[in-house]
């Protein structure tokens, strides 16, 4: 059986897993204020999660917020590609060139370091 060009089997999203950095108020609150609009909190794992299915303006703004939060607060951000969740109704990447784009973004963040583990300037 072959899949159609728009099959969910070939679709994926970038999933960001975010661990906040310890900080005293008001830096702690500022860190949370940056994450709340773009991510959801999982109290069981004590991590934040965000998903991205397109490198459109909203997606790039989300990535920029994650980069900025990591740079300013030391927040740890890990990006992985995952199959599109059943509840996902947003855009999704397809196998092929998009995989290379995701790998490029992660590699260019800072060679040799995972995204979010960038040194503070």
mmCIF file of N, CA, C and O in Angstrom, residues 53-99:
data_model
loop_
_atom_site.group_PDB
_atom_site.id
_atom_site.type_symbol
_atom_site.label_atom_id
_atom_site.label_comp_id
_atom_site.label_asym_id
_atom_site.label_seq_id
_atom_site.Cartn_x
_atom_site.Cartn_y
_atom_site.Cartn_z
ATOM 1 N N UNK A 53 4.584 23.155 13.228
ATOM 2 C CA UNK A 53 4.357 22.388 12.010
ATOM 3 C C UNK A 53 4.670 23.136 10.740
ATOM 4 O O UNK A 53 4.493 22.596 9.645
ATOM 5 N N UNK A 54 5.146 24.382 10.851
ATOM 6 C CA UNK A 54 5.483 25.170 9.660
ATOM 7 C C UNK A 54 6.491 26.240 10.030
ATOM 8 O O UNK A 54 6.471 26.764 11.141
ATOM 9 N N UNK A 55 7.346 26.561 9.086
ATOM 10 C CA UNK A 55 8.294 27.653 9.294
ATOM 11 C C UNK A 55 7.716 28.931 8.712
ATOM 12 O O UNK A 55 8.333 29.622 7.912
ATOM 13 N N UNK A 56 6.491 29.247 9.148
ATOM 14 C CA UNK A 56 5.836 30.486 8.750
ATOM 15 C C UNK A 56 6.164 31.554 9.797
ATOM 16 O O UNK A 56 6.986 31.324 10.696
ATOM 17 N N UNK A 57 5.540 32.708 9.702
ATOM 18 C CA UNK A 57 5.838 33.798 10.625
ATOM 19 C C UNK A 57 5.605 33.383 12.077
ATOM 20 O O UNK A 57 6.452 33.623 12.941
ATOM 21 N N UNK A 58 4.480 32.740 12.354
ATOM 22 C CA UNK A 58 4.185 32.320 13.729
ATOM 23 C C UNK A 58 5.216 31.307 14.221
ATOM 24 O O UNK A 58 5.659 31.369 15.372
ATOM 25 N N UNK A 59 5.602 30.379 13.361
ATOM 26 C CA UNK A 59 6.595 29.380 13.739
ATOM 27 C C UNK A 59 7.955 29.987 14.017
ATOM 28 O O UNK A 59 8.627 29.637 14.993
ATOM 29 N N UNK A 60 8.357 30.917 13.176
ATOM 30 C CA UNK A 60 9.645 31.584 13.382
ATOM 31 C C UNK A 60 9.628 32.453 14.635
ATOM 32 O O UNK A 60 10.623 32.534 15.355
ATOM 33 N N UNK A 61 8.485 33.082 14.919
ATOM 34 C CA UNK A 61 8.372 33.868 16.143
ATOM 35 C C UNK A 61 8.476 32.968 17.371
ATOM 36 O O UNK A 61 9.103 33.327 18.370
ATOM 37 N N UNK A 62 7.875 31.778 17.303
ATOM 38 C CA UNK A 62 7.966 30.841 18.410
ATOM 39 C C UNK A 62 9.422 30.420 18.624
ATOM 40 O O UNK A 62 9.926 30.430 19.750
ATOM 41 N N UNK A 63 10.115 30.068 17.545
ATOM 42 C CA UNK A 63 11.522 29.695 17.659
ATOM 43 C C UNK A 63 12.355 30.844 18.224
ATOM 44 O O UNK A 63 13.225 30.625 19.073
ATOM 45 N N UNK A 64 12.075 32.061 17.774
ATOM 46 C CA UNK A 64 12.814 33.219 18.274
ATOM 47 C C UNK A 64 12.590 33.397 19.776
ATOM 48 O O UNK A 64 13.523 33.680 20.523
ATOM 49 N N UNK A 65 11.347 33.210 20.221
ATOM 50 C CA UNK A 65 11.051 33.314 21.655
ATOM 51 C C UNK A 65 11.824 32.258 22.427
ATOM 52 O O UNK A 65 12.385 32.545 23.494
ATOM 53 N N UNK A 66 11.883 31.038 21.902
ATOM 54 C CA UNK A 66 12.630 29.975 22.575
ATOM 55 C C UNK A 66 14.124 30.301 22.623
ATOM 56 O O UNK A 66 14.772 30.130 23.661
ATOM 57 N N UNK A 67 14.686 30.774 21.499
ATOM 58 C CA UNK A 67 16.099 31.162 21.471
ATOM 59 C C UNK A 67 16.361 32.287 22.474
ATOM 60 O O UNK A 67 17.342 32.250 23.222
ATOM 61 N N UNK A 68 15.503 33.303 22.472
ATOM 62 C CA UNK A 68 15.691 34.446 23.368
ATOM 63 C C UNK A 68 15.593 34.033 24.829
ATOM 64 O O UNK A 68 16.372 34.496 25.666
ATOM 65 N N UNK A 69 14.633 33.177 25.149
ATOM 66 C CA UNK A 69 14.463 32.733 26.534
ATOM 67 C C UNK A 69 15.668 31.912 26.979
ATOM 68 O O UNK A 69 16.141 32.052 28.105
ATOM 69 N N UNK A 70 16.189 31.079 26.085
ATOM 70 C CA UNK A 70 17.390 30.301 26.407
ATOM 71 C C UNK A 70 18.585 31.223 26.617
ATOM 72 O O UNK A 70 19.361 31.043 27.563
ATOM 73 N N UNK A 71 18.717 32.216 25.770
ATOM 74 C CA UNK A 71 19.858 33.141 25.859
ATOM 75 C C UNK A 71 19.786 33.990 27.131
ATOM 76 O O UNK A 71 20.761 34.118 27.857
ATOM 77 N N UNK A 72 18.619 34.538 27.415
ATOM 78 C CA UNK A 72 18.466 35.467 28.543
ATOM 79 C C UNK A 72 18.408 34.744 29.888
ATOM 80 O O UNK A 72 19.012 35.183 30.861
ATOM 81 N N UNK A 73 17.688 33.620 29.946
ATOM 82 C CA UNK A 73 17.423 32.968 31.227
ATOM 83 C C UNK A 73 18.142 31.640 31.428
ATOM 84 O O UNK A 73 18.079 31.074 32.517
ATOM 85 N N UNK A 74 18.758 31.104 30.369
ATOM 86 C CA UNK A 74 19.403 29.803 30.502
ATOM 87 C C UNK A 74 18.439 28.645 30.413
ATOM 88 O O UNK A 74 18.766 27.522 30.793
ATOM 89 N N UNK A 75 17.241 28.909 29.912
ATOM 90 C CA UNK A 75 16.245 27.858 29.739
ATOM 91 C C UNK A 75 16.782 26.808 28.775
ATOM 92 O O UNK A 75 17.396 27.135 27.768
ATOM 93 N N UNK A 76 16.572 25.538 29.085
ATOM 94 C CA UNK A 76 17.013 24.445 28.212
ATOM 95 C C UNK A 76 15.888 24.090 27.246
ATOM 96 O O UNK A 76 14.760 23.838 27.661
ATOM 97 N N UNK A 77 16.201 24.084 25.949
ATOM 98 C CA UNK A 77 15.218 23.773 24.919
ATOM 99 C C UNK A 77 15.757 22.648 24.052
ATOM 100 O O UNK A 77 16.873 22.742 23.544
ATOM 101 N N UNK A 78 14.983 21.605 23.889
ATOM 102 C CA UNK A 78 15.351 20.486 23.014
ATOM 103 C C UNK A 78 14.296 20.348 21.933
ATOM 104 O O UNK A 78 13.100 20.332 22.231
ATOM 105 N N UNK A 79 14.737 20.254 20.688
ATOM 106 C CA UNK A 79 13.833 20.058 19.562
ATOM 107 C C UNK A 79 13.976 18.643 19.034
ATOM 108 O O UNK A 79 15.094 18.161 18.843
ATOM 109 N N UNK A 80 12.839 17.996 18.827
ATOM 110 C CA UNK A 80 12.820 16.680 18.193
ATOM 111 C C UNK A 80 11.668 16.664 17.205
ATOM 112 O O UNK A 80 10.698 17.410 17.362
ATOM 113 N N UNK A 81 11.767 15.810 16.199
ATOM 114 C CA UNK A 81 10.621 15.685 15.307
ATOM 115 C C UNK A 81 9.826 14.459 15.745
ATOM 116 O O UNK A 81 10.391 13.432 16.119
ATOM 117 N N UNK A 82 8.508 14.621 15.777
ATOM 118 C CA UNK A 82 7.605 13.567 16.217
ATOM 119 C C UNK A 82 6.475 13.427 15.197
ATOM 120 O O UNK A 82 6.177 14.369 14.460
ATOM 121 N N UNK A 83 5.871 12.255 15.177
ATOM 122 C CA UNK A 83 4.708 12.047 14.319
ATOM 123 C C UNK A 83 3.604 13.017 14.726
ATOM 124 O O UNK A 83 3.487 13.388 15.894
ATOM 125 N N UNK A 84 2.796 13.408 13.767
ATOM 126 C CA UNK A 84 1.706 14.333 14.049
ATOM 127 C C UNK A 84 0.736 13.673 15.036
ATOM 128 O O UNK A 84 0.238 12.578 14.780
ATOM 129 N N UNK A 85 0.487 14.312 16.182
ATOM 130 C CA UNK A 85 -0.468 13.750 17.138
ATOM 131 C C UNK A 85 -1.877 13.700 16.534
ATOM 132 O O UNK A 85 -2.224 14.517 15.677
ATOM 133 N N UNK A 86 -2.683 12.767 16.987
ATOM 134 C CA UNK A 86 -4.036 12.596 16.449
ATOM 135 C C UNK A 86 -4.880 13.857 16.584
ATOM 136 O O UNK A 86 -5.707 14.149 15.723
ATOM 137 N N UNK A 87 -4.686 14.620 17.643
ATOM 138 C CA UNK A 87 -5.491 15.828 17.873
ATOM 139 C C UNK A 87 -4.990 17.038 17.089
ATOM 140 O O UNK A 87 -5.653 18.063 17.048
ATOM 141 N N UNK A 88 -3.833 16.970 16.469
ATOM 142 C CA UNK A 88 -3.210 18.112 15.791
ATOM 143 C C UNK A 88 -4.017 18.519 14.581
ATOM 144 O O UNK A 88 -4.285 17.713 13.706
ATOM 145 N N UNK A 89 -4.421 19.791 14.529
ATOM 146 C CA UNK A 89 -5.179 20.268 13.370
ATOM 147 C C UNK A 89 -4.448 21.399 12.646
ATOM 148 O O UNK A 89 -4.994 22.042 11.764
ATOM 149 N N UNK A 90 -3.199 21.629 13.013
ATOM 150 C CA UNK A 90 -2.405 22.675 12.377
ATOM 151 C C UNK A 90 -1.588 22.129 11.221
ATOM 152 O O UNK A 90 -1.713 20.966 10.835
ATOM 153 N N UNK A 91 -0.719 22.964 10.674
ATOM 154 C CA UNK A 91 0.129 22.522 9.569
ATOM 155 C C UNK A 91 1.140 21.485 10.050
ATOM 156 O O UNK A 91 1.408 21.375 11.247
ATOM 157 N N UNK A 92 1.679 20.717 9.127
ATOM 158 C CA UNK A 92 2.663 19.697 9.462
ATOM 159 C C UNK A 92 3.725 19.647 8.370
ATOM 160 O O UNK A 92 3.461 19.945 7.213
ATOM 161 N N UNK A 93 4.924 19.278 8.773
ATOM 162 C CA UNK A 93 6.011 19.071 7.823
ATOM 163 C C UNK A 93 5.808 17.735 7.131
ATOM 164 O O UNK A 93 5.164 16.840 7.667
ATOM 165 N N UNK A 94 6.388 17.581 5.973
ATOM 166 C CA UNK A 94 6.359 16.319 5.224
ATOM 167 C C UNK A 94 7.779 15.790 5.132
ATOM 168 O O UNK A 94 8.742 16.545 5.174
ATOM 169 N N UNK A 95 7.914 14.509 4.976
ATOM 170 C CA UNK A 95 9.246 13.924 4.784
ATOM 171 C C UNK A 95 9.900 14.551 3.565
ATOM 172 O O UNK A 95 9.237 14.956 2.636
ATOM 173 N N UNK A 96 11.184 14.668 3.596
ATOM 174 C CA UNK A 96 11.892 15.243 2.464
ATOM 175 C C UNK A 96 12.652 16.476 2.878
ATOM 176 O O UNK A 96 13.311 16.483 3.917
ATOM 177 N N UNK A 97 12.571 17.541 2.104
ATOM 178 C CA UNK A 97 13.377 18.735 2.382
ATOM 179 C C UNK A 97 13.139 19.332 3.763
ATOM 180 O O UNK A 97 14.048 19.905 4.349
ATOM 181 N N UNK A 98 11.941 19.192 4.300
ATOM 182 C CA UNK A 98 11.658 19.764 5.612
ATOM 183 C C UNK A 98 12.505 19.133 6.705
ATOM 184 O O UNK A 98 12.853 19.778 7.687
ATOM 185 N N UNK A 99 12.832 17.844 6.563
ATOM 186 C CA UNK A 99 13.683 17.185 7.552
ATOM 187 C C UNK A 99 15.056 17.859 7.557
ATOM 188 O O UNK A 99 15.634 18.114 8.606
#
